[in-house]
PDB file of C-alpha atoms in Angstrom:
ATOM      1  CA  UNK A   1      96.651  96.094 136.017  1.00 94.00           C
ATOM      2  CA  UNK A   2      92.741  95.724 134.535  1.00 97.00           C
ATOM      3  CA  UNK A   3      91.048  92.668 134.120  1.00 97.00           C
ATOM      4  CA  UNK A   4      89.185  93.769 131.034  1.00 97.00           C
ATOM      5  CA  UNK A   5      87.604  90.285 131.033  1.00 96.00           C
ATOM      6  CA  UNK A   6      86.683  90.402 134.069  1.00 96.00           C
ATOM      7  CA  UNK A   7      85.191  94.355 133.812  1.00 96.00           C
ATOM      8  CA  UNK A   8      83.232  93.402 130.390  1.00 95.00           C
ATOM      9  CA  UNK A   9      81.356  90.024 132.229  1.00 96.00           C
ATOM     10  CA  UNK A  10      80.688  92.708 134.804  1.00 95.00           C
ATOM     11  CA  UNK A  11      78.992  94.683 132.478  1.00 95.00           C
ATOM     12  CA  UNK A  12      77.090  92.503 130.266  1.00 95.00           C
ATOM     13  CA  UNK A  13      75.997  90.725 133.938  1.00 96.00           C
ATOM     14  CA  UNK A  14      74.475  94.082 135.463  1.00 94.00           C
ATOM     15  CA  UNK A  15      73.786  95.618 132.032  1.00 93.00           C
ATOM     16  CA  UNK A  16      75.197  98.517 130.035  1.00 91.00           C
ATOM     17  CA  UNK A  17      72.463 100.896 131.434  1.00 91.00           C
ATOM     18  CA  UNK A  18      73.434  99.988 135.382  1.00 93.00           C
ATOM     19  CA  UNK A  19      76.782  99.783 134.615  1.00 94.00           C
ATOM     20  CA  UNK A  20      77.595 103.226 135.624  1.00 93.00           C
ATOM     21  CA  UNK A  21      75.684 102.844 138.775  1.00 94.00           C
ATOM     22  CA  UNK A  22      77.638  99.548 139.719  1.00 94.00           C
ATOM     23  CA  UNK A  23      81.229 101.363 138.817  1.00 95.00           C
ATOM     24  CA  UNK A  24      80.451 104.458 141.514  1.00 94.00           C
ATOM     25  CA  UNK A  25      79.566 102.093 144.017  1.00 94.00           C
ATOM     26  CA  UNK A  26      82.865  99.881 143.941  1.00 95.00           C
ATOM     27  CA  UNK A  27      84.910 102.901 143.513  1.00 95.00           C
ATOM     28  CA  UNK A  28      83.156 104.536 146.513  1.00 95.00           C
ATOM     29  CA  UNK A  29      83.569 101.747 148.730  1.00 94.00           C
ATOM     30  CA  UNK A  30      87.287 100.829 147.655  1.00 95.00           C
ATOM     31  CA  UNK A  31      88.152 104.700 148.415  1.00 95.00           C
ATOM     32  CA  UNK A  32      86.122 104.653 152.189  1.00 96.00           C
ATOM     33  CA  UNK A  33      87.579 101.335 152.485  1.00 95.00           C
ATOM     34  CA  UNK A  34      91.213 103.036 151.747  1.00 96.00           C
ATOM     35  CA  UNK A  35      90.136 105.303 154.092  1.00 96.00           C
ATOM     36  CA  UNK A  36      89.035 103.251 156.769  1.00 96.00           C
ATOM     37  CA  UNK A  37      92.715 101.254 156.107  1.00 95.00           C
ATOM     38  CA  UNK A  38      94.565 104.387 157.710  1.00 93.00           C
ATOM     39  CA  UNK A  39      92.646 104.190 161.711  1.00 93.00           C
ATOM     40  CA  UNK A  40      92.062 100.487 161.236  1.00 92.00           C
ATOM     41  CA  UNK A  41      94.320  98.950 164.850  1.00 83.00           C
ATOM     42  CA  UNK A  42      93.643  95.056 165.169  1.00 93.00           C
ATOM     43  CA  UNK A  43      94.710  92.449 162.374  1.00 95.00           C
ATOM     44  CA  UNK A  44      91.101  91.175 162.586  1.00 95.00           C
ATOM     45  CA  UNK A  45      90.057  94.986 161.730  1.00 96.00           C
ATOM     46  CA  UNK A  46      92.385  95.067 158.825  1.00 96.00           C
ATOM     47  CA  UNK A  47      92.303  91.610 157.643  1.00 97.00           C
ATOM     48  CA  UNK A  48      88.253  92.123 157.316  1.00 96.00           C
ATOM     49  CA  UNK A  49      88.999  95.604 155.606  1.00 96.00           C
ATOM     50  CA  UNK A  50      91.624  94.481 152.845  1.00 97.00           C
ATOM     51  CA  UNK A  51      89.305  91.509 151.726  1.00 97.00           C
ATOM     52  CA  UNK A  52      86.257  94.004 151.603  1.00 96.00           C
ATOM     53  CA  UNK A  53      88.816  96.112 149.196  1.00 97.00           C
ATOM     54  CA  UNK A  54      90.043  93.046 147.718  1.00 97.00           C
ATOM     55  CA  UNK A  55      86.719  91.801 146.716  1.00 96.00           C
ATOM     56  CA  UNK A  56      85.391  95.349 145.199  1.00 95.00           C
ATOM     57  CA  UNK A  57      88.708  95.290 143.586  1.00 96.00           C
ATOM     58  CA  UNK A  58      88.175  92.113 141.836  1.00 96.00           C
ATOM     59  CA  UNK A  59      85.120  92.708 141.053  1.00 95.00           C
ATOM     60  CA  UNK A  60      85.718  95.763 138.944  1.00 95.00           C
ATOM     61  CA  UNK A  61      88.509  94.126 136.708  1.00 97.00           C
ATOM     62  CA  UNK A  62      91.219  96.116 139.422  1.00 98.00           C
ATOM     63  CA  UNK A  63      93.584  93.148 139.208  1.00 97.00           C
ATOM     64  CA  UNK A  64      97.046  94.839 140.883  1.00 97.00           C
ATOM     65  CA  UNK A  65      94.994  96.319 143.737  1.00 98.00           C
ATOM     66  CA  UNK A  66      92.931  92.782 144.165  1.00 97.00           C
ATOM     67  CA  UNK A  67      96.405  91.005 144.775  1.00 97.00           C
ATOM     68  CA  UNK A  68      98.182  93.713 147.344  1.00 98.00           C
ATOM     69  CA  UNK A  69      94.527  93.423 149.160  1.00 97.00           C
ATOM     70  CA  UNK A  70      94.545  89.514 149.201  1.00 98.00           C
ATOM     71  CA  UNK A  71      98.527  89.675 150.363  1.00 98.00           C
ATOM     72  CA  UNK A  72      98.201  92.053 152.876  1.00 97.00           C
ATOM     73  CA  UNK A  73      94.746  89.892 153.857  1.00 97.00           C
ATOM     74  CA  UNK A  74      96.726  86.664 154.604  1.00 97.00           C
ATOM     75  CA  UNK A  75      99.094  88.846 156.261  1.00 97.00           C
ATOM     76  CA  UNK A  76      96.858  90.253 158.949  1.00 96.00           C
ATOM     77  CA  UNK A  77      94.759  86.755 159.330  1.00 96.00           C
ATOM     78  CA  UNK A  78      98.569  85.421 160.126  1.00 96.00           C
ATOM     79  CA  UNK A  79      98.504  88.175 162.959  1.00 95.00           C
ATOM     80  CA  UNK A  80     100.438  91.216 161.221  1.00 94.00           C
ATOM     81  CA  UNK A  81      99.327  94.604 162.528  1.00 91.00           C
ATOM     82  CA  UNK A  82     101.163  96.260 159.267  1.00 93.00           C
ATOM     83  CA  UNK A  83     100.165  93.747 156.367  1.00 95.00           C
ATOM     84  CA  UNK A  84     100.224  96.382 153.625  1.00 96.00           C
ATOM     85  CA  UNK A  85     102.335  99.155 152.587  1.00 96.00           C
ATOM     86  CA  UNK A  86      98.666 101.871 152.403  1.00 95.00           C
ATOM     87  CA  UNK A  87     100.649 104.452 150.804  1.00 96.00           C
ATOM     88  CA  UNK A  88     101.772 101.867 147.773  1.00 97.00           C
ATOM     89  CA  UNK A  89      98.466 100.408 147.824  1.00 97.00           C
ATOM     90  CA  UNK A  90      96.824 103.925 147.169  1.00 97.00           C
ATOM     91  CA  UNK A  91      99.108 104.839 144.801  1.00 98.00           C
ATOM     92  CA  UNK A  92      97.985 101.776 142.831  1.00 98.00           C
ATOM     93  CA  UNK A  93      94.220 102.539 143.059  1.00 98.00           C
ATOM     94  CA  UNK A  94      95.145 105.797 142.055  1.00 98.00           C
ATOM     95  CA  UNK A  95      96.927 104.126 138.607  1.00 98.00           C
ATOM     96  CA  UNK A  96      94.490 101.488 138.362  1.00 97.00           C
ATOM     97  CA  UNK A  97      91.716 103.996 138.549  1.00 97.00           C
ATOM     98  CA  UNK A  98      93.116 106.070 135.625  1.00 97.00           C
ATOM     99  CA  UNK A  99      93.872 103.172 133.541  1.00 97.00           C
ATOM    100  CA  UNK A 100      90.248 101.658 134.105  1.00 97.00           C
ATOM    101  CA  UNK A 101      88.336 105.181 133.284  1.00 95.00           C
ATOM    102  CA  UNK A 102      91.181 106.045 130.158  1.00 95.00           C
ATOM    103  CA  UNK A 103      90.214 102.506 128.849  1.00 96.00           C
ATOM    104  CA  UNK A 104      86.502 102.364 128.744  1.00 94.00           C
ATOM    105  CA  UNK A 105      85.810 104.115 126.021  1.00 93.00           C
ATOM    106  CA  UNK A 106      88.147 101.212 123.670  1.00 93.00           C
ATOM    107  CA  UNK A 107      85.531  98.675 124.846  1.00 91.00           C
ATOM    108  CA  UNK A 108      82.424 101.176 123.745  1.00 89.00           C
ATOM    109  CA  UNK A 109      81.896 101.736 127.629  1.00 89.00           C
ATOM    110  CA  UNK A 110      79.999 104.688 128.723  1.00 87.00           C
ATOM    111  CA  UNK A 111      79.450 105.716 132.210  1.00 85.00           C
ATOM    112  CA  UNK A 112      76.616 108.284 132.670  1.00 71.00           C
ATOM    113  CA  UNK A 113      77.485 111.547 133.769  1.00 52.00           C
ATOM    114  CA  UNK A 114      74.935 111.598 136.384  1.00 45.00           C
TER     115      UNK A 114
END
């Protein structure tokens, strides 16, 4: 579900002390994005929408919610006006979310409480 690879490159590339900083930004823009998922009408709207989620996603280690975004993505550039299932894909966030914030603190990962 995490890409704790991927999440620990993240970290040493931004540094420990930004780290924080870099984690509320992906989460905030993968939850607007999630958001934004629910009015989005044309495929070109949501096909632009799920690889703006699936990118944050990937970048953050959020491997499960990376792959419904890049499925749903080819979906919508192939003309789909219902590429994902939203309520499965924000139940995953939801999990993934959990999973990434329960697991940080194994890999001596502390976000600030600012």
């Amino acid at each position: 579900m995490i890409d704790w690879d991927q999440v620990l490159e993240l970290r040493d590339e931004v540094g420990a002390e930004d780290f924080g900083e870099v984690v509320d930004v992906f989460l905030e823009e993968v939850e607007q994005g999630l958001v934004d998922l629910q009015s989005a009408g044309s495929p070109a709207e949501l096909e632009s929408l799920l690889h703006l989620l699936k990118g944050c996603a990937w970048n953050l280690g959020f491997r499960a919610v990376g792959s419904l975004c890049a499925a749903g993505e080819g979906r919508a550039a192939a003309g789909d006006v219902d590429p994902v299932d939203k309520l499965e894909l924000a139940k995953v966030y939801a999990e993934s979310k959990a999973v990434f914030l329960a697991g940080l603190p194994a890999r001596d990962i502390v976000l600030d409480a600012a």
